[in-house]
PDB file of C-alpha atoms and ligand atoms in Angstrom:
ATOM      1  CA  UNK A 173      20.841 -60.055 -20.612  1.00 81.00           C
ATOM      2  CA  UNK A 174      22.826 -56.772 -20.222  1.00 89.00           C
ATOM      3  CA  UNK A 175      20.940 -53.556 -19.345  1.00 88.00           C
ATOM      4  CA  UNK A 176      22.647 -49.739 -18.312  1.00 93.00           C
ATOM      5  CA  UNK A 177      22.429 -49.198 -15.168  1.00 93.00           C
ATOM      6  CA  UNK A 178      19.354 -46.345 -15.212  1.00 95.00           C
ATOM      7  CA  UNK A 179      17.003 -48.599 -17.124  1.00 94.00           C
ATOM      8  CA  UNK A 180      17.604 -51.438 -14.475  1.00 93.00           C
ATOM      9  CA  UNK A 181      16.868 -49.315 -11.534  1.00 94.00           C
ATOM     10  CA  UNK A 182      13.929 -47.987 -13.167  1.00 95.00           C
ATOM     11  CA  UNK A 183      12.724 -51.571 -13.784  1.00 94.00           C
ATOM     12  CA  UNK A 184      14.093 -52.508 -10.051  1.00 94.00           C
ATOM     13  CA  UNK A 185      11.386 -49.861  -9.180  1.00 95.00           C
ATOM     14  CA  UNK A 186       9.048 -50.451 -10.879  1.00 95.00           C
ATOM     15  CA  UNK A 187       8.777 -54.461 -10.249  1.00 95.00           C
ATOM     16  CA  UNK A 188       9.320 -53.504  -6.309  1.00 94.00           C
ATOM     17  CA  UNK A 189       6.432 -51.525  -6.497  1.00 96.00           C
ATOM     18  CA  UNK A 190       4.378 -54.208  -8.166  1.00 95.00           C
ATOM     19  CA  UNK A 191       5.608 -56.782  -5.306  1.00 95.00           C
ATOM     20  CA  UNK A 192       7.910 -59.168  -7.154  1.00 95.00           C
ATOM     21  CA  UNK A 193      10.436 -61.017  -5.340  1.00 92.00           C
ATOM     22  CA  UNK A 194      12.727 -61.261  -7.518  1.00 92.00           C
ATOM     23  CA  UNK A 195      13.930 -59.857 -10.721  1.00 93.00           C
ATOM     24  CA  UNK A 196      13.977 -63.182 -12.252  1.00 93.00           C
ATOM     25  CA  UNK A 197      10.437 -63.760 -11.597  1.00 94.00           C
ATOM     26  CA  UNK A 198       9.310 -60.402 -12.885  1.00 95.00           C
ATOM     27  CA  UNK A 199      11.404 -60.802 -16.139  1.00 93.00           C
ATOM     28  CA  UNK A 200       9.857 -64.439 -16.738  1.00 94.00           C
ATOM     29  CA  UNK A 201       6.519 -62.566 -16.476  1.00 93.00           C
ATOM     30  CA  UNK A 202       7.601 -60.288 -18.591  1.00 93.00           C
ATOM     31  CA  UNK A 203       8.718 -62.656 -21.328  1.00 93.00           C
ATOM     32  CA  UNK A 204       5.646 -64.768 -20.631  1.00 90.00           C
ATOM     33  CA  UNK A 205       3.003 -61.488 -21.463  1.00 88.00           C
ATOM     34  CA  UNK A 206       4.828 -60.745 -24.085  1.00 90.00           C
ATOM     35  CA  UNK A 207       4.577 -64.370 -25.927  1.00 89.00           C
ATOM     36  CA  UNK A 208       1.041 -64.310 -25.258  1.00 86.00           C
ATOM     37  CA  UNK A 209       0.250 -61.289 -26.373  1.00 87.00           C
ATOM     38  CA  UNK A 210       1.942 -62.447 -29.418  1.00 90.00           C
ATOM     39  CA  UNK A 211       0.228 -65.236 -29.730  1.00 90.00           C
ATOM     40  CA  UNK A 212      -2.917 -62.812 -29.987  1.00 92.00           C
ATOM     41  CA  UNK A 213      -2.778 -61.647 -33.536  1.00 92.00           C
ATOM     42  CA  UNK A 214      -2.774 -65.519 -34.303  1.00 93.00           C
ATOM     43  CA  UNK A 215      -6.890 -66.113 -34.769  1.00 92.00           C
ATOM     44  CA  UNK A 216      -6.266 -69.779 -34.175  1.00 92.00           C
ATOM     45  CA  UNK A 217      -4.263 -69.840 -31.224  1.00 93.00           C
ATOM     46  CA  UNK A 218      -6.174 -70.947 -28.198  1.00 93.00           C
ATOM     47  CA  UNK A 219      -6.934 -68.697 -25.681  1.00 94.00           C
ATOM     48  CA  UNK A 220      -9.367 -67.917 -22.448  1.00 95.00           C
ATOM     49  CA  UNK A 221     -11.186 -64.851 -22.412  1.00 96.00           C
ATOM     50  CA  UNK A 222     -13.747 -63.222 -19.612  1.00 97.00           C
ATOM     51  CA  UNK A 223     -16.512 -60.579 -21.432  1.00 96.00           C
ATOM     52  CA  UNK A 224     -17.697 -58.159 -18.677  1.00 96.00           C
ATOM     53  CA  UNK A 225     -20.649 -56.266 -19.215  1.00 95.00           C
ATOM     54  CA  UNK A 226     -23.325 -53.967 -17.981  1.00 95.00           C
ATOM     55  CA  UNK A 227     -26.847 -54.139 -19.016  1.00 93.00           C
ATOM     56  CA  UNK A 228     -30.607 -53.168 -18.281  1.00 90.00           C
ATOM     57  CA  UNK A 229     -32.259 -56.036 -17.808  1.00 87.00           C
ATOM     58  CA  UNK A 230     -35.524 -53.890 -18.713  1.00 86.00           C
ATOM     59  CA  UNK A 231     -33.883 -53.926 -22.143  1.00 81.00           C
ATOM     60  CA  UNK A 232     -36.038 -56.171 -24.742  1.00 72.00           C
ATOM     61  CA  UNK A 233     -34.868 -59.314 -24.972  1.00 85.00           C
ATOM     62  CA  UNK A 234     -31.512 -58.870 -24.267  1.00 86.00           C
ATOM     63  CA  UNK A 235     -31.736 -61.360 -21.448  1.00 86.00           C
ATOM     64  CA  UNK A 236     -32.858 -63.926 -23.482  1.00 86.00           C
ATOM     65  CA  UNK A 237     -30.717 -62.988 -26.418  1.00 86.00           C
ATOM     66  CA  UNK A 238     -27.405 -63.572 -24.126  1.00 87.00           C
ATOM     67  CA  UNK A 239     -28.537 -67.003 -22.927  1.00 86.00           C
ATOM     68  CA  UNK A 240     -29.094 -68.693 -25.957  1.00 85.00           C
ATOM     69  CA  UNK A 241     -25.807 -67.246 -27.439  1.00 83.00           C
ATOM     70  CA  UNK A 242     -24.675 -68.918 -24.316  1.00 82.00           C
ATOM     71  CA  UNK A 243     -26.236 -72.130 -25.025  1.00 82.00           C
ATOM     72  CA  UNK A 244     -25.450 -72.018 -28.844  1.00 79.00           C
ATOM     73  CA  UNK A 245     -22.011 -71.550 -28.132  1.00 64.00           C
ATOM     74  CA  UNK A 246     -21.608 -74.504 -25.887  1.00 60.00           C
ATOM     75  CA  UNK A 247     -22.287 -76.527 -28.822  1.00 57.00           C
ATOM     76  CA  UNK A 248     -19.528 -75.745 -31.140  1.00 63.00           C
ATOM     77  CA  UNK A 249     -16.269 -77.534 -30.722  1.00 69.00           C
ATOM     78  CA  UNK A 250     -13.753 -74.860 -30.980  1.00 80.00           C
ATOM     79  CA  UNK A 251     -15.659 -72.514 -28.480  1.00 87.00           C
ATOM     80  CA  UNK A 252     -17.191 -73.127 -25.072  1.00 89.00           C
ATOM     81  CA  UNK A 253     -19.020 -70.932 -22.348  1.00 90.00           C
ATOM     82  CA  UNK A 254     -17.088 -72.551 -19.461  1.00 89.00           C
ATOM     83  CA  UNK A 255     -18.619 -70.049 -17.253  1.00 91.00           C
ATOM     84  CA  UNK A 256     -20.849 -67.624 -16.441  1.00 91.00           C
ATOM     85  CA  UNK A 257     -21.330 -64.622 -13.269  1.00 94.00           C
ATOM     86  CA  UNK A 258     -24.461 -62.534 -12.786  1.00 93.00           C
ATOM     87  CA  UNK A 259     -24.915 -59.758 -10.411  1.00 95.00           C
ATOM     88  CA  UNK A 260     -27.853 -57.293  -9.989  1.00 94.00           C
ATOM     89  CA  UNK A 261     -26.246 -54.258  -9.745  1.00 95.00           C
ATOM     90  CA  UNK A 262     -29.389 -52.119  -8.706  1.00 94.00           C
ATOM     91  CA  UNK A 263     -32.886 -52.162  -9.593  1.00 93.00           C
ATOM     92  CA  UNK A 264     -32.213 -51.940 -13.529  1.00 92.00           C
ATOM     93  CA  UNK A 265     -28.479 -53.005 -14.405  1.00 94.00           C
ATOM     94  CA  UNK A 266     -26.926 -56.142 -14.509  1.00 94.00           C
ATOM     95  CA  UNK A 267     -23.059 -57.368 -14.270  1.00 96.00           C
ATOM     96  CA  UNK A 268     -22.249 -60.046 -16.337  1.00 95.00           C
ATOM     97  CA  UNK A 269     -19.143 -61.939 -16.875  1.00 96.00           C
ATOM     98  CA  UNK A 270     -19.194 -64.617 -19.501  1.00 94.00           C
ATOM     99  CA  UNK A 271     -15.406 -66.663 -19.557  1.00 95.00           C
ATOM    100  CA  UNK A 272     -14.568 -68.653 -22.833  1.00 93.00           C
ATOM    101  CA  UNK A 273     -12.545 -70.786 -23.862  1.00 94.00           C
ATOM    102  CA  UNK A 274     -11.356 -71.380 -27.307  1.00 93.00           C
ATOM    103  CA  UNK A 275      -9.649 -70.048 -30.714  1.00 93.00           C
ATOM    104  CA  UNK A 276      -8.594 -66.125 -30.664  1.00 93.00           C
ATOM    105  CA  UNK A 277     -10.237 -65.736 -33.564  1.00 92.00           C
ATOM    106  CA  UNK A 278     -13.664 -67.266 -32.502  1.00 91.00           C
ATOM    107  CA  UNK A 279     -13.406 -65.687 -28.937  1.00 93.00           C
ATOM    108  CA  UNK A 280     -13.253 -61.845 -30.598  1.00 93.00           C
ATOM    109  CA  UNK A 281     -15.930 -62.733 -32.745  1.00 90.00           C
ATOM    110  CA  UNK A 282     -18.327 -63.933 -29.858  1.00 90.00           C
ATOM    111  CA  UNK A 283     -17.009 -61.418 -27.846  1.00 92.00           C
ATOM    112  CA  UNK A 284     -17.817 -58.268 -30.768  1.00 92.00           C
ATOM    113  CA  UNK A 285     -21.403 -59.738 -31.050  1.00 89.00           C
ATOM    114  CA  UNK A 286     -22.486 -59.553 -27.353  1.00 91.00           C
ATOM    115  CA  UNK A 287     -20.849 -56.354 -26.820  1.00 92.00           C
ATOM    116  CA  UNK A 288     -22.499 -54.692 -29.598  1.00 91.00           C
ATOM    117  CA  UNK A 289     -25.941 -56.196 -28.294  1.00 89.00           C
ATOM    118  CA  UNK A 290     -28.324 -53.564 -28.491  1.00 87.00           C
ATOM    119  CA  UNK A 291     -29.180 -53.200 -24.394  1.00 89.00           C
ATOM    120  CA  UNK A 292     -25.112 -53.134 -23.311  1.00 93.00           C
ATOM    121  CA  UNK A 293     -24.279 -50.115 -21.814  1.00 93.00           C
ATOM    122  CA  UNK A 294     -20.279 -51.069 -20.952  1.00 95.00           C
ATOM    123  CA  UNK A 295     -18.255 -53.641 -21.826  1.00 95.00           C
ATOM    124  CA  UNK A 296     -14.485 -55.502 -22.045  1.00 96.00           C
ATOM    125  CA  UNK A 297     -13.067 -58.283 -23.158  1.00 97.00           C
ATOM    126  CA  UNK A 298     -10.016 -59.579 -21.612  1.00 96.00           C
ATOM    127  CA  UNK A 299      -8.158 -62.514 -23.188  1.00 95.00           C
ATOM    128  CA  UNK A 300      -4.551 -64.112 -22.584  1.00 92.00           C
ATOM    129  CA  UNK A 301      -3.386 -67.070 -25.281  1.00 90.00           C
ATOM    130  CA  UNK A 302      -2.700 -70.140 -23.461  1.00 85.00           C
TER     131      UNK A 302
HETATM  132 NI1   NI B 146     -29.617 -59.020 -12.857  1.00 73.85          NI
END
């Protein structure tokens, strides 16, 4: 790999500010994000995914709606709930974290539906190919 000498030391700075040890390590990471991300546009790669969200848990039937999506989703072969986090924020809004595990495709398609629940008030989805 050849690089001029100003791009390297901005890289040198940049991946000393992020903590790597070495430049190897931080170009293998580099090369790793990049072949996953990749991999993204690919709906049937497999991937792992975490939803966040905020919600009332006032709102009607949200509660309920998100568990049996949960449950329903369990039951399909190429998705799975593997996981799921609740907090209570405060004394109307909840933090949830739902992690999947399954096909791109399938994971964005979960993920759209529960974010778009009427009730969510933020949400992300974050999701690496494996
Ligand atoms: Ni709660």
């Amino acid at each position: 790999v050849s690089l001029d000498k100003k791009l390297l030391s901005k890289f040198d700075e940049l991946i000393d500010k992020q903590g790597y040890q070495s430049r190897s390590e931080a170009l293998r990471d580099l090369v790793r994000r990049q072949l996953s991300e990749e991999q993204l546009s690919n709906p049937k790669a497999k991937g792992v995914a975490a939803v966040f969200l905020v919600y009332d848990h006032h709102s009607t039937k949200l509660t309920d709606k998100l568990i049996s999506l949960q449950h329903s989703h369990n039951l399909a072969s190429s998705l799975q709930v593997i996981s799921s986090l609740h907090v209570h924020l405060d004394e109307h809004d909840c933090l949830e974290v739902i992690v999947l595990r399954g096909q791109v495709g399938e994971i964005n398609k979960v993920a759209e539906s529960i974010l778009s629940m009427k009730g969510v008030k933020l949400g992300r989805l974050n999701i690496v190919a494996t």
